[in-house]
Coordinates of C-alpha atoms in Angstrom, one line a residue:
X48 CA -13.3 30.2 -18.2
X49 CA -12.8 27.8 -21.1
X50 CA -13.8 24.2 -21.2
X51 CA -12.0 21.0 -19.3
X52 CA -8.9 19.3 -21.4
X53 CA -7.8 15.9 -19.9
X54 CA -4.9 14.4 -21.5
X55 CA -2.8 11.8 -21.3
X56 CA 1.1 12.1 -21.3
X57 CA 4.0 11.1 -23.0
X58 CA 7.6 11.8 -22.7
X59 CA 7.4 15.2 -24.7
X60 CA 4.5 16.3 -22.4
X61 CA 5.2 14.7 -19.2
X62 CA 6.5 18.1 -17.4
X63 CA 2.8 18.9 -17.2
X64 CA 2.3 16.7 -14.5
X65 CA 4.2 18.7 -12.0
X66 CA 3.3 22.3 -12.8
X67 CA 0.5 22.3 -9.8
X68 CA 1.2 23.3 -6.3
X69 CA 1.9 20.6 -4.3
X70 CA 0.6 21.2 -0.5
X71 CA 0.5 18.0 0.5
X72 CA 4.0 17.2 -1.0
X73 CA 2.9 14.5 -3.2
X74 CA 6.2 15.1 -5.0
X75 CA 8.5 14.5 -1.8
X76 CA 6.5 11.2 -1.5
X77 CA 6.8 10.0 -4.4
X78 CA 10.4 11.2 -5.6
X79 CA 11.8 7.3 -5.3
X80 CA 8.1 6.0 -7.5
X81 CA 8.9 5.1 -10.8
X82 CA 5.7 5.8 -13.4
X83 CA 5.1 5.1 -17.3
X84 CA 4.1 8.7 -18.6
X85 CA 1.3 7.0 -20.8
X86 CA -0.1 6.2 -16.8
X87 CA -0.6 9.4 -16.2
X88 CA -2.9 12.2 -16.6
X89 CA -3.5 15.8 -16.4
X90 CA -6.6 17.9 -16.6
X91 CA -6.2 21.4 -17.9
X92 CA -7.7 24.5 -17.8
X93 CA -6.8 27.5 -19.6
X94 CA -3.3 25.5 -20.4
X95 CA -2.8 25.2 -16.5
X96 CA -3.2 21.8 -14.7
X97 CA -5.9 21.9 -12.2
X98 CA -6.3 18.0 -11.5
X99 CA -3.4 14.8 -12.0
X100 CA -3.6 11.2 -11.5
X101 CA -0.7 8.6 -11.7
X102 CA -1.7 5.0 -12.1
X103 CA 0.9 2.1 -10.7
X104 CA 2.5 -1.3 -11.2
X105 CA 5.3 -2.9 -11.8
X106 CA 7.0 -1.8 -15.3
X107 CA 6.4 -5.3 -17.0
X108 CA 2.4 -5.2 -15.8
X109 CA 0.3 -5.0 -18.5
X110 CA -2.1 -2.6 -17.2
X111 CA -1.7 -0.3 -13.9
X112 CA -3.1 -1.8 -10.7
X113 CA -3.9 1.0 -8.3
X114 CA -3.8 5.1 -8.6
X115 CA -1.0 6.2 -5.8
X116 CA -1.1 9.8 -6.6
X117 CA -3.8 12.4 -7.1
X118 CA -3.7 15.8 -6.9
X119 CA -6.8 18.3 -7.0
X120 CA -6.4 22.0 -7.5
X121 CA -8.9 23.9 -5.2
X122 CA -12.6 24.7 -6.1
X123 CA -11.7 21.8 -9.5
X124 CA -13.5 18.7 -7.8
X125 CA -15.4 17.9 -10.5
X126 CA -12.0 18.0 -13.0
X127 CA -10.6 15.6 -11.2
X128 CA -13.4 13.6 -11.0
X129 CA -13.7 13.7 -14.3
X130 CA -10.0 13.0 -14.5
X131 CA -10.6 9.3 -13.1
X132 CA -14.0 8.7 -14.8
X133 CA -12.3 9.1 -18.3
X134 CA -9.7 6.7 -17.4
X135 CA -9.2 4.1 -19.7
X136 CA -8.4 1.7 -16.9
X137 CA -10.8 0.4 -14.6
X138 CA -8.3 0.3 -11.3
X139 CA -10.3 -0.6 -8.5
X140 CA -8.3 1.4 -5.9
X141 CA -7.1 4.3 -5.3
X142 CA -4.4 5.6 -2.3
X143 CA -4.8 8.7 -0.9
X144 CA -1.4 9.5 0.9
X145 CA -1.3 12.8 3.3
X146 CA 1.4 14.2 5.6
X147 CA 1.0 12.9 9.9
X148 CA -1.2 14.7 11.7
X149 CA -2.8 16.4 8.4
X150 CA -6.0 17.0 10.2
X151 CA -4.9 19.1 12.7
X152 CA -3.3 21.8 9.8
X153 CA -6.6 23.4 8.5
X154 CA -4.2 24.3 5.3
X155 CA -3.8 20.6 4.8
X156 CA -7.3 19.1 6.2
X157 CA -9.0 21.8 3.1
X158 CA -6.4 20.1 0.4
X159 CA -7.5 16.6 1.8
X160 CA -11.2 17.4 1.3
X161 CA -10.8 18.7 -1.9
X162 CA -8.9 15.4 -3.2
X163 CA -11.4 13.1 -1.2
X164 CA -14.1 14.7 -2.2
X165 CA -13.5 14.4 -6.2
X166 CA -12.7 11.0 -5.2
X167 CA -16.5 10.5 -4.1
X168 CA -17.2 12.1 -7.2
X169 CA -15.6 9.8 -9.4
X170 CA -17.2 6.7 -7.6
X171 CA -14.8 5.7 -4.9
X172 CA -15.6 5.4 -1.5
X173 CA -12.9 5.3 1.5
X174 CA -12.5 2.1 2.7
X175 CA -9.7 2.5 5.6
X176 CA -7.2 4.9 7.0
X177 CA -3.6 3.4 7.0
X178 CA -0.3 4.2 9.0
X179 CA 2.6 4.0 6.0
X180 CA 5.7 3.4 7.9
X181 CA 9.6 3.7 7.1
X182 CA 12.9 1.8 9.1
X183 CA 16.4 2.7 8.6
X184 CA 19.1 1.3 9.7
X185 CA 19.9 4.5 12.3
X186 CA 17.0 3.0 13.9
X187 CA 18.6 0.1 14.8
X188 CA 17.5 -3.4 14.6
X189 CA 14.2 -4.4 17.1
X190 CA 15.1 -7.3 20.0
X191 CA 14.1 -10.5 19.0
X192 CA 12.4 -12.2 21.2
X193 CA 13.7 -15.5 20.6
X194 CA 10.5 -17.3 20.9
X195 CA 10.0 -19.1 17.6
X196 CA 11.7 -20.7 15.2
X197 CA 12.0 -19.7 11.2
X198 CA 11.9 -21.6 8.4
X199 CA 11.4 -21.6 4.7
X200 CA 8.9 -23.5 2.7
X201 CA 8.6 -24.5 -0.7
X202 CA 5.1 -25.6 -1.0
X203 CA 2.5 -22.7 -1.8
X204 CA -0.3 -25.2 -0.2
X205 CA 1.4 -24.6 3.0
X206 CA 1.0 -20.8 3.1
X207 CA -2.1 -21.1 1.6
X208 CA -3.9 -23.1 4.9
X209 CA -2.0 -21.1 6.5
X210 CA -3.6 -17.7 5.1
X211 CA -7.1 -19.0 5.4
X212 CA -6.9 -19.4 9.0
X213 CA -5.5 -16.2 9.6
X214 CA -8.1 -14.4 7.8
X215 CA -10.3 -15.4 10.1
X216 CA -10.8 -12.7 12.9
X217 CA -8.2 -10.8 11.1
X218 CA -8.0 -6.9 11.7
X219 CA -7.2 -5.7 8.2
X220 CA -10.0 -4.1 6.2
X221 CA -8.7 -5.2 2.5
X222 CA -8.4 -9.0 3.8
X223 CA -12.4 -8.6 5.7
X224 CA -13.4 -6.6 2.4
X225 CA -12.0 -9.7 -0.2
X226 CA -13.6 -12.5 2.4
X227 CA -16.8 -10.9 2.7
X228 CA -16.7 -10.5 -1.5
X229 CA -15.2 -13.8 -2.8
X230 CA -15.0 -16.0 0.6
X231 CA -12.2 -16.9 2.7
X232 CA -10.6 -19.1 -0.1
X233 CA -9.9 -16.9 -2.9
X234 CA -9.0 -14.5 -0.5
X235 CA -6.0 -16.6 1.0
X236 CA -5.5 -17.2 -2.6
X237 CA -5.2 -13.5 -4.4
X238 CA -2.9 -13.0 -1.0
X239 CA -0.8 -15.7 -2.4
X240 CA -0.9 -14.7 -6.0
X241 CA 0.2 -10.9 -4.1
X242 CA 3.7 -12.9 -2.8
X243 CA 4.2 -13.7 -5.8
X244 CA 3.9 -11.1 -7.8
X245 CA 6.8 -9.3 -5.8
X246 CA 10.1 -9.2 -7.8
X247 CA 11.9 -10.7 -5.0
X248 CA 12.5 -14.3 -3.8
X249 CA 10.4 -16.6 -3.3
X250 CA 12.7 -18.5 -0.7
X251 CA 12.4 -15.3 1.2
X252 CA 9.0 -16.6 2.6
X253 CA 9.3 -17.6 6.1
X254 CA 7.1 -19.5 8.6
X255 CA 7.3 -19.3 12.3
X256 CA 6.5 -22.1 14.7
X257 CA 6.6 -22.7 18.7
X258 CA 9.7 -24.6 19.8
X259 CA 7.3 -27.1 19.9
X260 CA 7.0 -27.7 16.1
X261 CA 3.4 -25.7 16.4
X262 CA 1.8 -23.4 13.6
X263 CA 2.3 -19.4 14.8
X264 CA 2.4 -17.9 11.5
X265 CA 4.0 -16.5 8.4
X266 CA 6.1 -13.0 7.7
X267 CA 7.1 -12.3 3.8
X268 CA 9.8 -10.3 3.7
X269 CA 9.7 -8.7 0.1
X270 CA 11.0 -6.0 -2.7
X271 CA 8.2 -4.2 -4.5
X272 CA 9.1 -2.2 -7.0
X273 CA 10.1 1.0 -4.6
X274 CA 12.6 -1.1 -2.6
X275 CA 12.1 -3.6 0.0
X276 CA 9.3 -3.8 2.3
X277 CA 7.2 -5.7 5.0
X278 CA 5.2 -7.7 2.4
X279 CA 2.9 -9.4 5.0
X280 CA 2.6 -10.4 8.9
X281 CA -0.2 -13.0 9.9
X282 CA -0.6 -15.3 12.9
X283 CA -3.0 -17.7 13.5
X284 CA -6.4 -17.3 15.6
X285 CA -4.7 -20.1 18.1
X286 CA -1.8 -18.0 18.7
X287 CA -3.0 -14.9 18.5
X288 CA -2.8 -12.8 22.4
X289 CA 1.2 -13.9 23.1
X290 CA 2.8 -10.6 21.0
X291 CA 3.6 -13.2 18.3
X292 CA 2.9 -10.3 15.4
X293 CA 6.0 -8.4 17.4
X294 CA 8.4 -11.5 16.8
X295 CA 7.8 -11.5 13.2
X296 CA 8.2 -7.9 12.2
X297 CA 11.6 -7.9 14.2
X298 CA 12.8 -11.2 12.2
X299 CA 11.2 -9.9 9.6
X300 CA 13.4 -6.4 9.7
X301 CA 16.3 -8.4 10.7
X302 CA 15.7 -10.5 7.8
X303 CA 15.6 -7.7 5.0
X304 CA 18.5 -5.4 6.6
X305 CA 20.7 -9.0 6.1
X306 CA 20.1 -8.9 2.4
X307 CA 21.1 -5.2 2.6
X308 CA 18.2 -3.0 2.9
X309 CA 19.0 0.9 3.8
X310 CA 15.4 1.1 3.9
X311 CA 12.2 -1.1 5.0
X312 CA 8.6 -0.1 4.0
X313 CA 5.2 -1.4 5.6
X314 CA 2.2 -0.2 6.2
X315 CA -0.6 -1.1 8.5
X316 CA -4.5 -0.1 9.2
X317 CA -4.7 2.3 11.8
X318 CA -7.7 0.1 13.4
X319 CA -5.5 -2.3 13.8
X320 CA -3.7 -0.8 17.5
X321 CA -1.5 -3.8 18.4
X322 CA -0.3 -4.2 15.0
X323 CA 0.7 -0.5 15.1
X324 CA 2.3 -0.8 18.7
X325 CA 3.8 -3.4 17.3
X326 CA 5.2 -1.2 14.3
X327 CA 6.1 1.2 17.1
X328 CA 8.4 -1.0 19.3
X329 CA 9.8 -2.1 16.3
X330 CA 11.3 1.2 15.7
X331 CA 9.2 2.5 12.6
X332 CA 8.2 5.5 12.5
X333 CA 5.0 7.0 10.5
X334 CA 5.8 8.8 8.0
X335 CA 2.6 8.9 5.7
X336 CA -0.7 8.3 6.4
X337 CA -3.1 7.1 4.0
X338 CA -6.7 6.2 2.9
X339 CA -7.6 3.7 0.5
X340 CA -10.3 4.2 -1.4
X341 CA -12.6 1.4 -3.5
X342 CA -14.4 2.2 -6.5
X343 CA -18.5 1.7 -6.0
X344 CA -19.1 -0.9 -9.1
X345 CA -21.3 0.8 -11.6
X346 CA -20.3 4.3 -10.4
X347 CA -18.4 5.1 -13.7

């Protein structure tokens, strides 16, 4: 057996990322993603790929931002390992998307513990399992329950209070990860700097209040670059226990297919059960799951 080659690729050499078998069709998921060649990388053995990765962002983005696709050959955990050490980017996450229900196939539990298992290997450790979720329009639009009122808001400082209180009590693992790191201030704020790094509008951002003129929360309908999406749902620790989270997805939705979306995307922990109902009623069905994974500093 000859020694590891890792390479990156270029538009000559760029077919060598999809000579591997695919079992957990990576390729299907992936067929709308647009990605710079010079992000991605192959490890070879004996000329035949045995380990890719595929880093992301937006095609202006200076540097990528997260790996969203990486693909293990069996029995070659320590090439693709090796594969992410060597990196020339130090991306602190990494997605791993798998097909519903992938644990009970044995075929495609194996291929998921080959993949997390070079992950390990290369320093990352699994921080939480995801429901990735899909509406279209033969879905049809979710009731809204006609409970709060909508508005748009110019002024960031708004959101901003607005995201601090929420992350307080909140169910999602990134937003308890970045309090617990930096506080509950920076967090509210690299959510904010999030908003605006979507390319879409920023008078898209809606708040919800009572009828009353109270605080519920905030929904940002969105475009990343794959196509429009549920950028974020949040209500406040005060409201929280009314359904509110239901009311804002459904405007939300309602909201997005308006400006002509044949397709929404969100996503949501799979902890987090009545966000998840919520995704549910809505009419979204799951059509990935996911695990996000956070590289150990110092492990490279």
């Amino acid at each position: 057996m000859t020694g590891l080659v890792i390479r990156a690729l270029d538009d000559s050499s760029a077919h060598l990322f999809h000579t591997m078998p695919d079992p957990l069709a990576l390729g299907d998921r992936h067929r709308r993603t647009r990605y710079r060649p010079d992000w991605q990388r192959v490890a070879l053995r004996d000329g035949r790929t045995v380990a890719r990765a595929a880093w992301w962002a937006r095609p202006e983005d200076p540097e990528p931002l997260v790996i969203n696709w990486f693909d293990v050959a069996e029995g070659e955990q320590e090439a693709g390992a090796e594969l992410l050490r060597t990196a020339p980017w130090q991306t602190p996450e990494l997605e791993l998307d798998l097909p519903p229900g992938w644990r009970d196939d044995p075929r495609l539990r194996a291929a998921a513990d080959t993949r997390a298992a070079a992950a390990r290997r290369a320093g990352y450790t699994p921080l939480v399992e995801r429901f990735v979720y899909r509406w279209t329009p033969d879905r049809g639009l979710p009731e809204r329950p006609g409970r709060l009122v909508y508005t748009a808001e110019p002024d960031d400082t708004v959101f901003y209070d607005l995201l601090r209180r929420i992350h307080s009590g909140t169910l999602d693992a990134h937003a308890r990860r970045a309090v617990e790191r930096d506080g509950v201030d920076r967090a509210a704020q690299e959510d904010l700097d999030v908003f605006h790094w979507f390319p879409s509008p920023r008078d898209w951002w809606r708040l919800a209040r009572t009828p009353a003129g109270e605080p519920v929360g905030i929904h940002i309908p969105a475009r990343n670059p794959s196509g429009p999406c549920v950028g974020f749902i949040g209500v406040v620790p005060e409201q929280r226990g009314h359904g509110y989270a239901y009311d804002l997805l459904a405007d939300c939705t309602h909201f997005l297919a308006g400006q002509g979306a044949r397709f929404i995307g969100a996503a949501t922990d799979q902890g987090n059960l009545p966000m998840a109902a919520h995704f549910t009623k809505a009419g979204y069905p799951v059509v990935w799951e996911r695990v996000n994974y956070w590289a150990t500093p110092g492990a490279r």
